[in-house]
Amino acid sequence: MVKVTIRGPAGSTTLESDAHGIYDLTGFVPGYYEISRPPVGDASPSYRDVECHLRIEAGDIRECNVLVR
């Protein structure tokens, strides 16, 4: 299982994938989102951690490959 941080119009949240590497989060408002790996240790998040930039609309199902460190 892998954690990702999703940042968008309503703030940010960190999720953990299921055993198949799938993240499921509902209730997002349409808008621009960044999917990133959470920083290691006490490091601050940086632009280098961002894996995907997505524009999400209602009902979208999207894919973003996140590298495991």
mmCIF file of N, CA, C and O in Angstrom:
data_model
loop_
_atom_site.group_PDB
_atom_site.id
_atom_site.type_symbol
_atom_site.label_atom_id
_atom_site.label_comp_id
_atom_site.label_asym_id
_atom_site.label_seq_id
_atom_site.Cartn_x
_atom_site.Cartn_y
_atom_site.Cartn_z
ATOM 1 N N MET A 1 0.838 -1.176 0.000
ATOM 2 C CA MET A 1 0.000 0.000 0.000
ATOM 3 C C MET A 1 0.887 1.244 0.000
ATOM 4 O O MET A 1 1.916 1.258 0.649
ATOM 5 N N VAL A 2 0.435 2.270 -0.721
ATOM 6 C CA VAL A 2 1.216 3.490 -0.900
ATOM 7 C C VAL A 2 0.341 4.698 -0.563
ATOM 8 O O VAL A 2 -0.832 4.740 -0.914
ATOM 9 N N LYS A 3 0.934 5.682 0.093
ATOM 10 C CA LYS A 3 0.213 6.907 0.422
ATOM 11 C C LYS A 3 0.465 7.970 -0.646
ATOM 12 O O LYS A 3 1.547 8.046 -1.215
ATOM 13 N N VAL A 4 -0.560 8.780 -0.897
ATOM 14 C CA VAL A 4 -0.446 9.955 -1.758
ATOM 15 C C VAL A 4 -1.150 11.118 -1.071
ATOM 16 O O VAL A 4 -2.048 10.921 -0.262
ATOM 17 N N THR A 5 -0.731 12.312 -1.430
ATOM 18 C CA THR A 5 -1.399 13.522 -0.976
ATOM 19 C C THR A 5 -2.084 14.146 -2.187
ATOM 20 O O THR A 5 -1.480 14.255 -3.254
ATOM 21 N N ILE A 6 -3.345 14.503 -2.021
ATOM 22 C CA ILE A 6 -4.122 15.124 -3.089
ATOM 23 C C ILE A 6 -4.454 16.543 -2.641
ATOM 24 O O ILE A 6 -5.060 16.740 -1.590
ATOM 25 N N ARG A 7 -4.017 17.527 -3.445
ATOM 26 C CA ARG A 7 -4.279 18.936 -3.147
ATOM 27 C C ARG A 7 -5.178 19.516 -4.231
ATOM 28 O O ARG A 7 -4.951 19.279 -5.414
ATOM 29 N N GLY A 8 -6.195 20.264 -3.792
ATOM 30 C CA GLY A 8 -7.109 20.860 -4.753
ATOM 31 C C GLY A 8 -7.851 22.031 -4.161
ATOM 32 O O GLY A 8 -7.470 22.561 -3.118
ATOM 33 N N PRO A 9 -8.951 22.425 -4.812
ATOM 34 C CA PRO A 9 -9.700 23.621 -4.410
ATOM 35 C C PRO A 9 -10.209 23.592 -2.968
ATOM 36 O O PRO A 9 -10.345 24.627 -2.343
ATOM 37 N N ALA A 10 -10.492 22.416 -2.433
ATOM 38 C CA ALA A 10 -11.053 22.312 -1.078
ATOM 39 C C ALA A 10 -9.987 22.002 -0.027
ATOM 40 O O ALA A 10 -10.315 21.687 1.106
ATOM 41 N N GLY A 11 -8.698 22.033 -0.395
ATOM 42 C CA GLY A 11 -7.647 21.729 0.567
ATOM 43 C C GLY A 11 -6.868 20.497 0.159
ATOM 44 O O GLY A 11 -6.791 20.157 -1.023
ATOM 45 N N SER A 12 -6.302 19.803 1.137
ATOM 46 C CA SER A 12 -5.521 18.606 0.825
ATOM 47 C C SER A 12 -5.873 17.475 1.776
ATOM 48 O O SER A 12 -6.366 17.701 2.886
ATOM 49 N N THR A 13 -5.616 16.266 1.305
ATOM 50 C CA THR A 13 -5.840 15.068 2.103
ATOM 51 C C THR A 13 -4.802 14.028 1.702
ATOM 52 O O THR A 13 -4.306 14.043 0.588
ATOM 53 N N THR A 14 -4.471 13.131 2.622
ATOM 54 C CA THR A 14 -3.550 12.038 2.336
ATOM 55 C C THR A 14 -4.331 10.736 2.397
ATOM 56 O O THR A 14 -5.096 10.502 3.338
ATOM 57 N N LEU A 15 -4.153 9.915 1.371
ATOM 58 C CA LEU A 15 -4.855 8.629 1.257
ATOM 59 C C LEU A 15 -3.858 7.500 1.141
ATOM 60 O O LEU A 15 -2.730 7.704 0.695
ATOM 61 N N GLU A 16 -4.300 6.302 1.464
ATOM 62 C CA GLU A 16 -3.492 5.101 1.264
ATOM 63 C C GLU A 16 -4.226 4.190 0.280
ATOM 64 O O GLU A 16 -5.443 4.041 0.359
ATOM 65 N N SER A 17 -3.473 3.602 -0.640
ATOM 66 C CA SER A 17 -4.082 2.729 -1.647
ATOM 67 C C SER A 17 -4.569 1.431 -1.016
ATOM 68 O O SER A 17 -4.167 1.065 0.091
ATOM 69 N N ASP A 18 -5.408 0.724 -1.766
ATOM 70 C CA ASP A 18 -5.778 -0.622 -1.348
ATOM 71 C C ASP A 18 -4.673 -1.577 -1.791
ATOM 72 O O ASP A 18 -3.640 -1.165 -2.323
ATOM 73 N N ALA A 19 -4.866 -2.868 -1.603
ATOM 74 C CA ALA A 19 -3.850 -3.873 -1.941
ATOM 75 C C ALA A 19 -3.550 -3.922 -3.444
ATOM 76 O O ALA A 19 -2.516 -4.431 -3.854
ATOM 77 N N HIS A 20 -4.445 -3.356 -4.270
ATOM 78 C CA HIS A 20 -4.262 -3.355 -5.729
ATOM 79 C C HIS A 20 -3.692 -2.031 -6.237
ATOM 80 O O HIS A 20 -3.599 -1.817 -7.442
ATOM 81 N N GLY A 21 -3.359 -1.114 -5.319
ATOM 82 C CA GLY A 21 -2.797 0.177 -5.713
ATOM 83 C C GLY A 21 -3.842 1.186 -6.150
ATOM 84 O O GLY A 21 -3.533 2.161 -6.825
ATOM 85 N N ILE A 22 -5.094 0.981 -5.757
ATOM 86 C CA ILE A 22 -6.183 1.866 -6.170
ATOM 87 C C ILE A 22 -6.581 2.773 -5.014
ATOM 88 O O ILE A 22 -6.727 2.332 -3.873
ATOM 89 N N TYR A 23 -6.738 4.061 -5.340
ATOM 90 C CA TYR A 23 -7.202 5.062 -4.381
ATOM 91 C C TYR A 23 -8.639 5.391 -4.724
ATOM 92 O O TYR A 23 -8.987 5.537 -5.885
ATOM 93 N N ASP A 24 -9.478 5.519 -3.720
ATOM 94 C CA ASP A 24 -10.882 5.843 -3.956
ATOM 95 C C ASP A 24 -11.272 6.991 -3.041
ATOM 96 O O ASP A 24 -11.243 6.853 -1.827
ATOM 97 N N LEU A 25 -11.593 8.114 -3.642
ATOM 98 C CA LEU A 25 -12.023 9.268 -2.881
ATOM 99 C C LEU A 25 -13.166 9.921 -3.629
ATOM 100 O O LEU A 25 -13.043 10.234 -4.806
ATOM 101 N N THR A 26 -14.273 10.082 -2.966
ATOM 102 C CA THR A 26 -15.442 10.691 -3.589
ATOM 103 C C THR A 26 -15.709 12.035 -2.941
ATOM 104 O O THR A 26 -15.168 12.365 -1.893
ATOM 105 N N GLY A 27 -16.558 12.814 -3.560
ATOM 106 C CA GLY A 27 -16.970 14.086 -3.008
ATOM 107 C C GLY A 27 -16.081 15.255 -3.389
ATOM 108 O O GLY A 27 -16.226 16.338 -2.831
ATOM 109 N N PHE A 28 -15.160 15.060 -4.329
ATOM 110 C CA PHE A 28 -14.312 16.152 -4.778
ATOM 111 C C PHE A 28 -15.121 17.156 -5.580
ATOM 112 O O PHE A 28 -16.006 16.780 -6.335
ATOM 113 N N VAL A 29 -14.813 18.420 -5.429
ATOM 114 C CA VAL A 29 -15.417 19.436 -6.275
ATOM 115 C C VAL A 29 -14.621 19.505 -7.574
ATOM 116 O O VAL A 29 -13.427 19.210 -7.586
ATOM 117 N N PRO A 30 -15.256 19.830 -8.685
ATOM 118 C CA PRO A 30 -14.509 19.974 -9.938
ATOM 119 C C PRO A 30 -13.401 21.010 -9.791
ATOM 120 O O PRO A 30 -13.548 21.995 -9.065
ATOM 121 N N GLY A 31 -12.292 20.758 -10.447
ATOM 122 C CA GLY A 31 -11.191 21.713 -10.397
ATOM 123 C C GLY A 31 -9.855 21.077 -10.700
ATOM 124 O O GLY A 31 -9.761 19.941 -11.153
ATOM 125 N N TYR A 32 -8.808 21.830 -10.421
ATOM 126 C CA TYR A 32 -7.433 21.426 -10.679
ATOM 127 C C TYR A 32 -6.864 20.751 -9.425
ATOM 128 O O TYR A 32 -7.009 21.269 -8.321
ATOM 129 N N TYR A 33 -6.219 19.597 -9.603
ATOM 130 C CA TYR A 33 -5.655 18.842 -8.489
ATOM 131 C C TYR A 33 -4.225 18.440 -8.769
ATOM 132 O O TYR A 33 -3.838 18.216 -9.916
ATOM 133 N N GLU A 34 -3.431 18.335 -7.700
ATOM 134 C CA GLU A 34 -2.078 17.799 -7.765
ATOM 135 C C GLU A 34 -2.025 16.542 -6.907
ATOM 136 O O GLU A 34 -2.508 16.541 -5.773
ATOM 137 N N ILE A 35 -1.456 15.494 -7.464
ATOM 138 C CA ILE A 35 -1.274 14.232 -6.746
ATOM 139 C C ILE A 35 0.223 14.098 -6.486
ATOM 140 O O ILE A 35 1.030 14.181 -7.415
ATOM 141 N N SER A 36 0.598 13.891 -5.233
ATOM 142 C CA SER A 36 2.014 13.799 -4.904
ATOM 143 C C SER A 36 2.272 12.732 -3.850
ATOM 144 O O SER A 36 1.360 12.288 -3.160
ATOM 145 N N ARG A 37 3.528 12.354 -3.765
ATOM 146 C CA ARG A 37 3.962 11.477 -2.686
ATOM 147 C C ARG A 37 4.136 12.347 -1.454
ATOM 148 O O ARG A 37 4.641 13.459 -1.555
ATOM 149 N N PRO A 38 3.735 11.853 -0.288
ATOM 150 C CA PRO A 38 4.017 12.626 0.928
ATOM 151 C C PRO A 38 5.530 12.724 1.119
ATOM 152 O O PRO A 38 6.261 11.801 0.774
ATOM 153 N N PRO A 39 6.030 13.837 1.652
ATOM 154 C CA PRO A 39 7.470 13.963 1.876
ATOM 155 C C PRO A 39 7.967 12.916 2.874
ATOM 156 O O PRO A 39 7.211 12.449 3.718
ATOM 157 N N VAL A 40 9.234 12.583 2.761
ATOM 158 C CA VAL A 40 9.853 11.612 3.665
ATOM 159 C C VAL A 40 10.248 12.303 4.954
ATOM 160 O O VAL A 40 10.804 13.405 4.936
ATOM 161 N N GLY A 41 9.961 11.665 6.069
ATOM 162 C CA GLY A 41 10.350 12.215 7.367
ATOM 163 C C GLY A 41 9.697 13.551 7.650
ATOM 164 O O GLY A 41 8.515 13.731 7.429
ATOM 165 N N ASP A 42 10.508 14.497 8.106
ATOM 166 C CA ASP A 42 10.004 15.825 8.459
ATOM 167 C C ASP A 42 10.193 16.837 7.335
ATOM 168 O O ASP A 42 10.049 18.038 7.543
ATOM 169 N N ALA A 43 10.521 16.365 6.136
ATOM 170 C CA ALA A 43 10.758 17.279 5.010
ATOM 171 C C ALA A 43 9.472 18.008 4.642
ATOM 172 O O ALA A 43 8.372 17.494 4.820
ATOM 173 N N SER A 44 9.622 19.211 4.147
ATOM 174 C CA SER A 44 8.477 19.978 3.653
ATOM 175 C C SER A 44 8.127 19.504 2.251
ATOM 176 O O SER A 44 9.012 19.115 1.488
ATOM 177 N N PRO A 45 6.843 19.517 1.876
ATOM 178 C CA PRO A 45 6.472 19.127 0.518
ATOM 179 C C PRO A 45 7.109 20.065 -0.498
ATOM 180 O O PRO A 45 7.266 21.252 -0.233
ATOM 181 N N SER A 46 7.486 19.541 -1.639
ATOM 182 C CA SER A 46 8.058 20.378 -2.693
ATOM 183 C C SER A 46 7.427 20.028 -4.029
ATOM 184 O O SER A 46 6.775 18.994 -4.180
ATOM 185 N N TYR A 47 7.649 20.885 -4.995
ATOM 186 C CA TYR A 47 7.113 20.664 -6.335
ATOM 187 C C TYR A 47 7.636 19.358 -6.926
ATOM 188 O O TYR A 47 6.956 18.707 -7.704
ATOM 189 N N ARG A 48 8.844 18.945 -6.547
ATOM 190 C CA ARG A 48 9.423 17.696 -7.072
ATOM 191 C C ARG A 48 8.642 16.455 -6.650
ATOM 192 O O ARG A 48 8.765 15.413 -7.259
ATOM 193 N N ASP A 49 7.857 16.570 -5.587
ATOM 194 C CA ASP A 49 7.067 15.427 -5.114
ATOM 195 C C ASP A 49 5.800 15.215 -5.938
ATOM 196 O O ASP A 49 5.181 14.169 -5.856
ATOM 197 N N VAL A 50 5.388 16.214 -6.732
ATOM 198 C CA VAL A 50 4.140 16.129 -7.499
ATOM 199 C C VAL A 50 4.303 15.137 -8.653
ATOM 200 O O VAL A 50 5.237 15.225 -9.435
ATOM 201 N N GLU A 51 3.403 14.170 -8.732
ATOM 202 C CA GLU A 51 3.423 13.147 -9.771
ATOM 203 C C GLU A 51 2.474 13.479 -10.918
ATOM 204 O O GLU A 51 2.735 13.150 -12.055
ATOM 205 N N CYS A 52 1.319 14.095 -10.605
ATOM 206 C CA CYS A 52 0.312 14.380 -11.629
ATOM 207 C C CYS A 52 -0.367 15.710 -11.360
ATOM 208 O O CYS A 52 -0.577 16.094 -10.218
ATOM 209 N N HIS A 53 -0.727 16.378 -12.444
ATOM 210 C CA HIS A 53 -1.557 17.582 -12.426
ATOM 211 C C HIS A 53 -2.814 17.209 -13.213
ATOM 212 O O HIS A 53 -2.721 16.866 -14.382
ATOM 213 N N LEU A 54 -3.960 17.245 -12.558
ATOM 214 C CA LEU A 54 -5.195 16.799 -13.202
ATOM 215 C C LEU A 54 -6.294 17.839 -13.073
ATOM 216 O O LEU A 54 -6.443 18.464 -12.025
ATOM 217 N N ARG A 55 -7.063 17.975 -14.119
ATOM 218 C CA ARG A 55 -8.301 18.761 -14.075
ATOM 219 C C ARG A 55 -9.423 17.746 -13.926
ATOM 220 O O ARG A 55 -9.617 16.890 -14.807
ATOM 221 N N ILE A 56 -10.139 17.786 -12.810
ATOM 222 C CA ILE A 56 -11.176 16.798 -12.496
ATOM 223 C C ILE A 56 -12.549 17.438 -12.671
ATOM 224 O O ILE A 56 -12.804 18.531 -12.160
ATOM 225 N N GLU A 57 -13.416 16.742 -13.382
ATOM 226 C CA GLU A 57 -14.814 17.151 -13.545
ATOM 227 C C GLU A 57 -15.703 16.123 -12.846
ATOM 228 O O GLU A 57 -15.271 15.001 -12.579
ATOM 229 N N ALA A 58 -16.943 16.469 -12.584
ATOM 230 C CA ALA A 58 -17.880 15.568 -11.909
ATOM 231 C C ALA A 58 -17.957 14.233 -12.634
ATOM 232 O O ALA A 58 -18.084 14.187 -13.858
ATOM 233 N N GLY A 59 -17.831 13.150 -11.881
ATOM 234 C CA GLY A 59 -17.956 11.803 -12.435
ATOM 235 C C GLY A 59 -16.691 11.243 -13.055
ATOM 236 O O GLY A 59 -16.684 10.100 -13.512
ATOM 237 N N ASP A 60 -15.597 12.012 -13.090
ATOM 238 C CA ASP A 60 -14.349 11.531 -13.689
ATOM 239 C C ASP A 60 -13.729 10.390 -12.890
ATOM 240 O O ASP A 60 -13.799 10.365 -11.658
ATOM 241 N N ILE A 61 -13.124 9.477 -13.598
ATOM 242 C CA ILE A 61 -12.252 8.448 -13.036
ATOM 243 C C ILE A 61 -10.915 8.669 -13.711
ATOM 244 O O ILE A 61 -10.826 8.639 -14.939
ATOM 245 N N ARG A 62 -9.871 8.931 -12.942
ATOM 246 C CA ARG A 62 -8.580 9.304 -13.510
ATOM 247 C C ARG A 62 -7.481 8.361 -13.054
ATOM 248 O O ARG A 62 -7.603 7.709 -12.031
ATOM 249 N N GLU A 63 -6.398 8.356 -13.805
ATOM 250 C CA GLU A 63 -5.242 7.527 -13.494
ATOM 251 C C GLU A 63 -4.026 8.409 -13.274
ATOM 252 O O GLU A 63 -3.823 9.401 -13.978
ATOM 253 N N CYS A 64 -3.219 8.041 -12.276
ATOM 254 C CA CYS A 64 -1.964 8.742 -11.999
ATOM 255 C C CYS A 64 -1.002 7.707 -11.449
ATOM 256 O O CYS A 64 -1.257 7.098 -10.409
ATOM 257 N N ASN A 65 0.081 7.476 -12.134
ATOM 258 C CA ASN A 65 1.093 6.534 -11.658
ATOM 259 C C ASN A 65 2.021 7.246 -10.677
ATOM 260 O O ASN A 65 2.608 8.258 -11.007
ATOM 261 N N VAL A 66 2.113 6.695 -9.478
ATOM 262 C CA VAL A 66 2.940 7.270 -8.421
ATOM 263 C C VAL A 66 4.120 6.354 -8.177
ATOM 264 O O VAL A 66 3.943 5.165 -7.946
ATOM 265 N N LEU A 67 5.325 6.917 -8.262
ATOM 266 C CA LEU A 67 6.530 6.137 -8.021
ATOM 267 C C LEU A 67 6.681 5.835 -6.545
ATOM 268 O O LEU A 67 6.461 6.706 -5.707
ATOM 269 N N VAL A 68 7.057 4.627 -6.223
ATOM 270 C CA VAL A 68 7.283 4.212 -4.851
ATOM 271 C C VAL A 68 8.749 4.459 -4.512
ATOM 272 O O VAL A 68 9.620 4.100 -5.285
ATOM 273 N N ARG A 69 9.011 5.069 -3.380
ATOM 274 C CA ARG A 69 10.399 5.328 -2.963
ATOM 275 C C ARG A 69 10.879 4.248 -2.052
ATOM 276 O O ARG A 69 10.199 3.702 -1.279
#
